Structures are given as C-alpha cells and as structure tokens.
Amino acid sequence: MSMIPSFLSGQRSNIFDPFSLNVWDPFKDFPTQISKEHSAFVNSTRVDWKETPEAHVLKADLPGLNKEEVKVEVEDDRVVRISGERKIEKEDKNDTWHRVERSSGKFVRSFRLPENVKMDQIKTAMENGVLTVTVPKVEVKKTDVKAIEISG
C-alpha cells in the first residue's frame, strides 16, 4: 500500500497521509456554549472598516434585516456598537425541512475608534441589507513649517 494515495480514487484513508480526510476531531462530541437562540449568526456578522481622509466607515452585512431590527450605539466615548437579532422562522407542523443553513440569533460587534473622530456626528444608513456607519474625522490642522537660516 502506497503512503501517498491516488488522487483519482477520491478517497484518502491512510493515517500516514497528511492530506487524509479521516482526521480526528477532539471537539466532535464537546458540548457547545452557544444555545439554539444564539446560533451561528453571532459569529457570522461580517464588517468592513475603512478609513478615508474624511471619515471612518464601517459596513456590516445584515441580509434579511431591516433598520428596525438593528441598533447602533456609542459607548465609552469612542466605541461603536452594532447589535441586532434575526428571528428564527416559525415552523409549521405540516412543513418538512430538508436543510437549514441560514443562521439566526443575536449579534453584537464593537469597534474602538481612534481619538481623531467626531462621535457626535455619526451617520448611519441601511440599504439592501448593508448597514453603513460613517464617523467623520477631526480635521488635522497642518502646521506651518518655516525654514530658519543657520548663522555662523
């Protein structure tokens, strides 16, 4: 038996093969700490944060949620907190579910912004399931540089 399985066979089961599909999972039967009401949606809220010369812009993907189901809050002066909840779809006893992949539950994401922001001028918008939070930056005053002639 070869130590390197054939890529054409489709199955890899040799324990000496580093690419084997039979990998022991030590956490397979480990109880999870997340309840059904706090499912995968908790960790799946994706947020992009970019800084432009004028502002810090946070964009969160929140498909299926409307603006009434999302909260944007400021805490401790410079922390922006985005939270919300996607409800579990009601089950009808006549329904037969074949697959449930869309996540539900509560989520919270917090971001500590730098000191150069105007937290009192935050603007938010939600369009097509994307929340945009714009935090303007404080204008940096450019210092005048003056050349001084060296005597001597």
mmCIF file with all atom_site columns, C-alpha atoms in Angstrom:
data_model
loop_
_atom_site.group_PDB
_atom_site.id
_atom_site.type_symbol
_atom_site.label_atom_id
_atom_site.label_alt_id
_atom_site.label_comp_id
_atom_site.label_asym_id
_atom_site.label_entity_id
_atom_site.label_seq_id
_atom_site.pdbx_PDB_ins_code
_atom_site.Cartn_x
_atom_site.Cartn_y
_atom_site.Cartn_z
_atom_site.occupancy
_atom_site.B_iso_or_equiv
_atom_site.pdbx_formal_charge
_atom_site.auth_seq_id
_atom_site.auth_comp_id
_atom_site.auth_asym_id
_atom_site.auth_atom_id
_atom_site.pdbx_PDB_model_num
ATOM 1   C CA . MET A 1 1   ? 0.000   0.000  0.000  1.00 0.00 ? 1   MET A CA 1
ATOM 2   C CA . SER A 1 2   ? 1.342   3.353  -1.008 1.00 0.00 ? 2   SER A CA 1
ATOM 3   C CA . MET A 1 3   ? 1.868   6.084  1.566  1.00 0.00 ? 3   MET A CA 1
ATOM 4   C CA . ILE A 1 4   ? 0.537   8.651  -0.904 1.00 0.00 ? 4   ILE A CA 1
ATOM 5   C CA . PRO A 1 5   ? -2.969  7.782  -2.083 1.00 0.00 ? 5   PRO A CA 1
ATOM 6   C CA . SER A 1 6   ? -4.094  8.214  -5.630 1.00 0.00 ? 6   SER A CA 1
ATOM 7   C CA . PHE A 1 7   ? -5.824  11.497 -6.353 1.00 0.00 ? 7   PHE A CA 1
ATOM 8   C CA . LEU A 1 8   ? -8.006  9.652  -8.835 1.00 0.00 ? 8   LEU A CA 1
ATOM 9   C CA . SER A 1 9   ? -9.570  7.312  -6.286 1.00 0.00 ? 9   SER A CA 1
ATOM 10  C CA . GLY A 1 10  ? -11.434 10.100 -4.480 1.00 0.00 ? 10  GLY A CA 1
ATOM 11  C CA . GLN A 1 11  ? -10.872 8.610  -1.005 1.00 0.00 ? 11  GLN A CA 1
ATOM 12  C CA . ARG A 1 12  ? -7.911  9.091  1.283  1.00 0.00 ? 12  ARG A CA 1
ATOM 13  C CA . SER A 1 13  ? -7.812  6.957  4.370  1.00 0.00 ? 13  SER A CA 1
ATOM 14  C CA . ASN A 1 14  ? -4.168  6.252  5.168  1.00 0.00 ? 14  ASN A CA 1
ATOM 15  C CA . ILE A 1 15  ? -3.310  7.510  8.670  1.00 0.00 ? 15  ILE A CA 1
ATOM 16  C CA . PHE A 1 16  ? 0.195   8.424  7.496  1.00 0.00 ? 16  PHE A CA 1
ATOM 17  C CA . ASP A 1 17  ? -1.161  10.678 4.758  1.00 0.00 ? 17  ASP A CA 1
ATOM 18  C CA . PRO A 1 18  ? -1.021  14.343 5.866  1.00 0.00 ? 18  PRO A CA 1
ATOM 19  C CA . PHE A 1 19  ? -3.864  15.112 3.437  1.00 0.00 ? 19  PHE A CA 1
ATOM 20  C CA . SER A 1 20  ? -6.120  12.322 4.675  1.00 0.00 ? 20  SER A CA 1
ATOM 21  C CA . LEU A 1 21  ? -9.823  13.087 5.057  1.00 0.00 ? 21  LEU A CA 1
ATOM 22  C CA . ASN A 1 22  ? -10.052 10.902 8.179  1.00 0.00 ? 22  ASN A CA 1
ATOM 23  C CA . VAL A 1 23  ? -8.919  13.493 10.689 1.00 0.00 ? 23  VAL A CA 1
ATOM 24  C CA . TRP A 1 24  ? -9.580  13.059 14.377 1.00 0.00 ? 24  TRP A CA 1
ATOM 25  C CA . ASP A 1 25  ? -11.637 15.912 15.769 1.00 0.00 ? 25  ASP A CA 1
ATOM 26  C CA . PRO A 1 26  ? -11.065 16.269 19.534 1.00 0.00 ? 26  PRO A CA 1
ATOM 27  C CA . PHE A 1 27  ? -14.049 18.626 19.830 1.00 0.00 ? 27  PHE A CA 1
ATOM 28  C CA . LYS A 1 28  ? -16.524 16.450 17.921 1.00 0.00 ? 28  LYS A CA 1
ATOM 29  C CA . ASP A 1 29  ? -18.598 15.481 20.970 1.00 0.00 ? 29  ASP A CA 1
ATOM 30  C CA . PHE A 1 30  ? -17.715 18.544 23.023 1.00 0.00 ? 30  PHE A CA 1
ATOM 31  C CA . PRO A 1 31  ? -20.824 20.436 24.232 1.00 0.00 ? 31  PRO A CA 1
ATOM 32  C CA . THR A 1 32  ? -21.120 23.906 22.736 1.00 0.00 ? 32  THR A CA 1
ATOM 33  C CA . GLN A 1 33  ? -21.597 27.032 24.799 1.00 0.00 ? 33  GLN A CA 1
ATOM 34  C CA . ILE A 1 34  ? -23.904 28.720 22.265 1.00 0.00 ? 34  ILE A CA 1
ATOM 35  C CA . SER A 1 35  ? -27.579 27.945 22.703 1.00 0.00 ? 35  SER A CA 1
ATOM 36  C CA . LYS A 1 36  ? -30.001 27.490 19.809 1.00 0.00 ? 36  LYS A CA 1
ATOM 37  C CA . GLU A 1 37  ? -31.211 31.075 20.229 1.00 0.00 ? 37  GLU A CA 1
ATOM 38  C CA . HIS A 1 38  ? -27.621 32.317 19.884 1.00 0.00 ? 38  HIS A CA 1
ATOM 39  C CA . SER A 1 39  ? -26.624 30.313 16.857 1.00 0.00 ? 39  SER A CA 1
ATOM 40  C CA . ALA A 1 40  ? -24.026 30.879 14.148 1.00 0.00 ? 40  ALA A CA 1
ATOM 41  C CA . PHE A 1 41  ? -25.338 34.369 13.351 1.00 0.00 ? 41  PHE A CA 1
ATOM 42  C CA . VAL A 1 42  ? -23.477 35.524 16.461 1.00 0.00 ? 42  VAL A CA 1
ATOM 43  C CA . ASN A 1 43  ? -20.103 34.998 14.796 1.00 0.00 ? 43  ASN A CA 1
ATOM 44  C CA . SER A 1 44  ? -21.053 35.443 11.178 1.00 0.00 ? 44  SER A CA 1
ATOM 45  C CA . THR A 1 45  ? -21.798 39.153 11.044 1.00 0.00 ? 45  THR A CA 1
ATOM 46  C CA . ARG A 1 46  ? -19.122 40.435 8.701  1.00 0.00 ? 46  ARG A CA 1
ATOM 47  C CA . VAL A 1 47  ? -17.969 44.037 8.985  1.00 0.00 ? 47  VAL A CA 1
ATOM 48  C CA . ASP A 1 48  ? -15.550 46.015 6.820  1.00 0.00 ? 48  ASP A CA 1
ATOM 49  C CA . TRP A 1 49  ? -13.811 49.035 8.347  1.00 0.00 ? 49  TRP A CA 1
ATOM 50  C CA . LYS A 1 50  ? -12.045 51.515 6.125  1.00 0.00 ? 50  LYS A CA 1
ATOM 51  C CA . GLU A 1 51  ? -10.504 54.877 6.850  1.00 0.00 ? 51  GLU A CA 1
ATOM 52  C CA . THR A 1 52  ? -10.720 57.667 4.316  1.00 0.00 ? 52  THR A CA 1
ATOM 53  C CA . PRO A 1 53  ? -9.160  61.116 4.677  1.00 0.00 ? 53  PRO A CA 1
ATOM 54  C CA . GLU A 1 54  ? -12.561 62.399 5.894  1.00 0.00 ? 54  GLU A CA 1
ATOM 55  C CA . ALA A 1 55  ? -14.033 59.548 7.963  1.00 0.00 ? 55  ALA A CA 1
ATOM 56  C CA . HIS A 1 56  ? -14.022 56.022 9.345  1.00 0.00 ? 56  HIS A CA 1
ATOM 57  C CA . VAL A 1 57  ? -16.597 53.893 7.504  1.00 0.00 ? 57  VAL A CA 1
ATOM 58  C CA . LEU A 1 58  ? -17.994 50.622 8.863  1.00 0.00 ? 58  LEU A CA 1
ATOM 59  C CA . LYS A 1 59  ? -20.075 48.403 6.556  1.00 0.00 ? 59  LYS A CA 1
ATOM 60  C CA . ALA A 1 60  ? -21.919 45.419 8.030  1.00 0.00 ? 60  ALA A CA 1
ATOM 61  C CA . ASP A 1 61  ? -23.629 42.700 6.002  1.00 0.00 ? 61  ASP A CA 1
ATOM 62  C CA . LEU A 1 62  ? -27.023 42.115 7.600  1.00 0.00 ? 62  LEU A CA 1
ATOM 63  C CA . PRO A 1 63  ? -29.076 40.264 4.966  1.00 0.00 ? 63  PRO A CA 1
ATOM 64  C CA . GLY A 1 64  ? -32.756 39.868 5.734  1.00 0.00 ? 64  GLY A CA 1
ATOM 65  C CA . LEU A 1 65  ? -32.798 42.503 8.487  1.00 0.00 ? 65  LEU A CA 1
ATOM 66  C CA . ASN A 1 66  ? -34.434 45.880 8.298  1.00 0.00 ? 66  ASN A CA 1
ATOM 67  C CA . LYS A 1 67  ? -33.322 49.013 10.121 1.00 0.00 ? 67  LYS A CA 1
ATOM 68  C CA . GLU A 1 68  ? -35.817 48.498 12.958 1.00 0.00 ? 68  GLU A CA 1
ATOM 69  C CA . GLU A 1 69  ? -34.073 45.229 13.895 1.00 0.00 ? 69  GLU A CA 1
ATOM 70  C CA . VAL A 1 70  ? -30.596 46.800 14.168 1.00 0.00 ? 70  VAL A CA 1
ATOM 71  C CA . LYS A 1 71  ? -29.147 49.146 16.818 1.00 0.00 ? 71  LYS A CA 1
ATOM 72  C CA . VAL A 1 72  ? -26.099 51.382 16.523 1.00 0.00 ? 72  VAL A CA 1
ATOM 73  C CA . GLU A 1 73  ? -24.874 52.762 19.832 1.00 0.00 ? 73  GLU A CA 1
ATOM 74  C CA . VAL A 1 74  ? -21.891 54.701 21.168 1.00 0.00 ? 74  VAL A CA 1
ATOM 75  C CA . GLU A 1 75  ? -20.343 53.611 24.424 1.00 0.00 ? 75  GLU A CA 1
ATOM 76  C CA . ASP A 1 76  ? -17.323 54.861 26.365 1.00 0.00 ? 76  ASP A CA 1
ATOM 77  C CA . ASP A 1 77  ? -16.958 57.875 24.042 1.00 0.00 ? 77  ASP A CA 1
ATOM 78  C CA . ARG A 1 78  ? -15.239 56.098 21.098 1.00 0.00 ? 78  ARG A CA 1
ATOM 79  C CA . VAL A 1 79  ? -16.748 52.602 20.884 1.00 0.00 ? 79  VAL A CA 1
ATOM 80  C CA . VAL A 1 80  ? -19.318 51.993 18.155 1.00 0.00 ? 80  VAL A CA 1
ATOM 81  C CA . ARG A 1 81  ? -21.565 49.041 18.954 1.00 0.00 ? 81  ARG A CA 1
ATOM 82  C CA . ILE A 1 82  ? -23.718 47.361 16.287 1.00 0.00 ? 82  ILE A CA 1
ATOM 83  C CA . SER A 1 83  ? -26.285 44.850 17.537 1.00 0.00 ? 83  SER A CA 1
ATOM 84  C CA . GLY A 1 84  ? -29.477 43.163 16.489 1.00 0.00 ? 84  GLY A CA 1
ATOM 85  C CA . GLU A 1 85  ? -31.312 39.890 16.148 1.00 0.00 ? 85  GLU A CA 1
ATOM 86  C CA . ARG A 1 86  ? -32.517 37.711 13.329 1.00 0.00 ? 86  ARG A CA 1
ATOM 87  C CA . LYS A 1 87  ? -35.593 35.765 14.431 1.00 0.00 ? 87  LYS A CA 1
ATOM 88  C CA . ILE A 1 88  ? -35.988 32.049 13.789 1.00 0.00 ? 88  ILE A CA 1
ATOM 89  C CA . GLU A 1 89  ? -38.538 31.332 11.082 1.00 0.00 ? 89  GLU A CA 1
ATOM 90  C CA . LYS A 1 90  ? -41.757 29.940 12.536 1.00 0.00 ? 90  LYS A CA 1
ATOM 91  C CA . GLU A 1 91  ? -42.245 26.239 11.947 1.00 0.00 ? 91  GLU A CA 1
ATOM 92  C CA . ASP A 1 92  ? -45.496 24.863 10.663 1.00 0.00 ? 92  ASP A CA 1
ATOM 93  C CA . LYS A 1 93  ? -46.181 21.259 11.687 1.00 0.00 ? 93  LYS A CA 1
ATOM 94  C CA . ASN A 1 94  ? -47.069 20.467 8.055  1.00 0.00 ? 94  ASN A CA 1
ATOM 95  C CA . ASP A 1 95  ? -43.637 21.640 6.838  1.00 0.00 ? 95  ASP A CA 1
ATOM 96  C CA . THR A 1 96  ? -40.779 19.275 6.149  1.00 0.00 ? 96  THR A CA 1
ATOM 97  C CA . TRP A 1 97  ? -37.386 20.924 6.454  1.00 0.00 ? 97  TRP A CA 1
ATOM 98  C CA . HIS A 1 98  ? -34.648 19.406 4.301  1.00 0.00 ? 98  HIS A CA 1
ATOM 99  C CA . ARG A 1 99  ? -31.890 21.849 5.157  1.00 0.00 ? 99  ARG A CA 1
ATOM 100 C CA . VAL A 1 100 ? -31.465 24.817 7.497  1.00 0.00 ? 100 VAL A CA 1
ATOM 101 C CA . GLU A 1 101 ? -28.334 26.847 6.704  1.00 0.00 ? 101 GLU A CA 1
ATOM 102 C CA . ARG A 1 102 ? -29.426 30.428 7.291  1.00 0.00 ? 102 ARG A CA 1
ATOM 103 C CA . SER A 1 103 ? -28.394 31.488 10.746 1.00 0.00 ? 103 SER A CA 1
ATOM 104 C CA . SER A 1 104 ? -30.472 33.240 13.354 1.00 0.00 ? 104 SER A CA 1
ATOM 105 C CA . GLY A 1 105 ? -29.949 34.726 16.779 1.00 0.00 ? 105 GLY A CA 1
ATOM 106 C CA . LYS A 1 106 ? -28.493 37.824 18.412 1.00 0.00 ? 106 LYS A CA 1
ATOM 107 C CA . PHE A 1 107 ? -25.283 39.509 17.389 1.00 0.00 ? 107 PHE A CA 1
ATOM 108 C CA . VAL A 1 108 ? -23.104 42.280 18.784 1.00 0.00 ? 108 VAL A CA 1
ATOM 109 C CA . ARG A 1 109 ? -19.985 43.784 17.215 1.00 0.00 ? 109 ARG A CA 1
ATOM 110 C CA . SER A 1 110 ? -17.977 46.585 18.862 1.00 0.00 ? 110 SER A CA 1
ATOM 111 C CA . PHE A 1 111 ? -15.234 48.757 17.405 1.00 0.00 ? 111 PHE A CA 1
ATOM 112 C CA . ARG A 1 112 ? -12.973 51.156 19.333 1.00 0.00 ? 112 ARG A CA 1
ATOM 113 C CA . LEU A 1 113 ? -12.227 54.110 17.081 1.00 0.00 ? 113 LEU A CA 1
ATOM 114 C CA . PRO A 1 114 ? -9.113  56.286 17.359 1.00 0.00 ? 114 PRO A CA 1
ATOM 115 C CA . GLU A 1 115 ? -9.137  59.689 19.025 1.00 0.00 ? 115 GLU A CA 1
ATOM 116 C CA . ASN A 1 116 ? -9.412  61.633 15.762 1.00 0.00 ? 116 ASN A CA 1
ATOM 117 C CA . VAL A 1 117 ? -13.191 61.121 15.345 1.00 0.00 ? 117 VAL A CA 1
ATOM 118 C CA . LYS A 1 118 ? -16.278 63.281 15.811 1.00 0.00 ? 118 LYS A CA 1
ATOM 119 C CA . MET A 1 119 ? -18.537 60.835 17.669 1.00 0.00 ? 119 MET A CA 1
ATOM 120 C CA . ASP A 1 120 ? -21.338 63.400 17.880 1.00 0.00 ? 120 ASP A CA 1
ATOM 121 C CA . GLN A 1 121 ? -21.658 63.476 14.066 1.00 0.00 ? 121 GLN A CA 1
ATOM 122 C CA . ILE A 1 122 ? -22.129 59.759 13.291 1.00 0.00 ? 122 ILE A CA 1
ATOM 123 C CA . LYS A 1 123 ? -24.343 58.995 10.304 1.00 0.00 ? 123 LYS A CA 1
ATOM 124 C CA . THR A 1 124 ? -25.944 55.622 9.546  1.00 0.00 ? 124 THR A CA 1
ATOM 125 C CA . ALA A 1 125 ? -27.761 54.231 6.541  1.00 0.00 ? 125 ALA A CA 1
ATOM 126 C CA . MET A 1 126 ? -29.147 50.813 5.639  1.00 0.00 ? 126 MET A CA 1
ATOM 127 C CA . GLU A 1 127 ? -29.648 49.717 2.061  1.00 0.00 ? 127 GLU A CA 1
ATOM 128 C CA . ASN A 1 128 ? -30.122 46.224 0.605  1.00 0.00 ? 128 ASN A CA 1
ATOM 129 C CA . GLY A 1 129 ? -29.107 44.528 3.863  1.00 0.00 ? 129 GLY A CA 1
ATOM 130 C CA . VAL A 1 130 ? -25.892 46.533 4.255  1.00 0.00 ? 130 VAL A CA 1
ATOM 131 C CA . LEU A 1 131 ? -25.551 48.873 7.233  1.00 0.00 ? 131 LEU A CA 1
ATOM 132 C CA . THR A 1 132 ? -23.131 51.769 6.697  1.00 0.00 ? 132 THR A CA 1
ATOM 133 C CA . VAL A 1 133 ? -21.864 53.704 9.725  1.00 0.00 ? 133 VAL A CA 1
ATOM 134 C CA . THR A 1 134 ? -19.856 56.831 8.889  1.00 0.00 ? 134 THR A CA 1
ATOM 135 C CA . VAL A 1 135 ? -17.877 58.563 11.629 1.00 0.00 ? 135 VAL A CA 1
ATOM 136 C CA . PRO A 1 136 ? -16.284 61.856 10.482 1.00 0.00 ? 136 PRO A CA 1
ATOM 137 C CA . LYS A 1 137 ? -12.702 62.565 11.458 1.00 0.00 ? 137 LYS A CA 1
ATOM 138 C CA . VAL A 1 138 ? -11.423 65.688 13.173 1.00 0.00 ? 138 VAL A CA 1
ATOM 139 C CA . GLU A 1 139 ? -9.659  67.929 10.714 1.00 0.00 ? 139 GLU A CA 1
ATOM 140 C CA . VAL A 1 140 ? -5.950  67.795 11.294 1.00 0.00 ? 140 VAL A CA 1
ATOM 141 C CA . LYS A 1 141 ? -4.533  71.264 11.281 1.00 0.00 ? 141 LYS A CA 1
ATOM 142 C CA . LYS A 1 142 ? -1.385  71.369 9.212  1.00 0.00 ? 142 LYS A CA 1
ATOM 143 C CA . THR A 1 143 ? 1.429   73.130 10.933 1.00 0.00 ? 143 THR A CA 1
ATOM 144 C CA . ASP A 1 144 ? 3.297   75.788 9.067  1.00 0.00 ? 144 ASP A CA 1
ATOM 145 C CA . VAL A 1 145 ? 6.918   74.867 8.564  1.00 0.00 ? 145 VAL A CA 1
ATOM 146 C CA . LYS A 1 146 ? 9.255   77.787 8.337  1.00 0.00 ? 146 LYS A CA 1
ATOM 147 C CA . ALA A 1 147 ? 12.889  77.395 7.416  1.00 0.00 ? 147 ALA A CA 1
ATOM 148 C CA . ILE A 1 148 ? 15.292  79.152 9.737  1.00 0.00 ? 148 ILE A CA 1
ATOM 149 C CA . GLU A 1 149 ? 18.664  80.261 8.448  1.00 0.00 ? 149 GLU A CA 1
ATOM 150 C CA . ILE A 1 150 ? 21.593  78.976 10.412 1.00 0.00 ? 150 ILE A CA 1
ATOM 151 C CA . SER A 1 151 ? 24.112  81.664 11.262 1.00 0.00 ? 151 SER A CA 1
ATOM 152 C CA . GLY A 1 152 ? 27.799  81.245 11.782 1.00 0.00 ? 152 GLY A CA 1
#
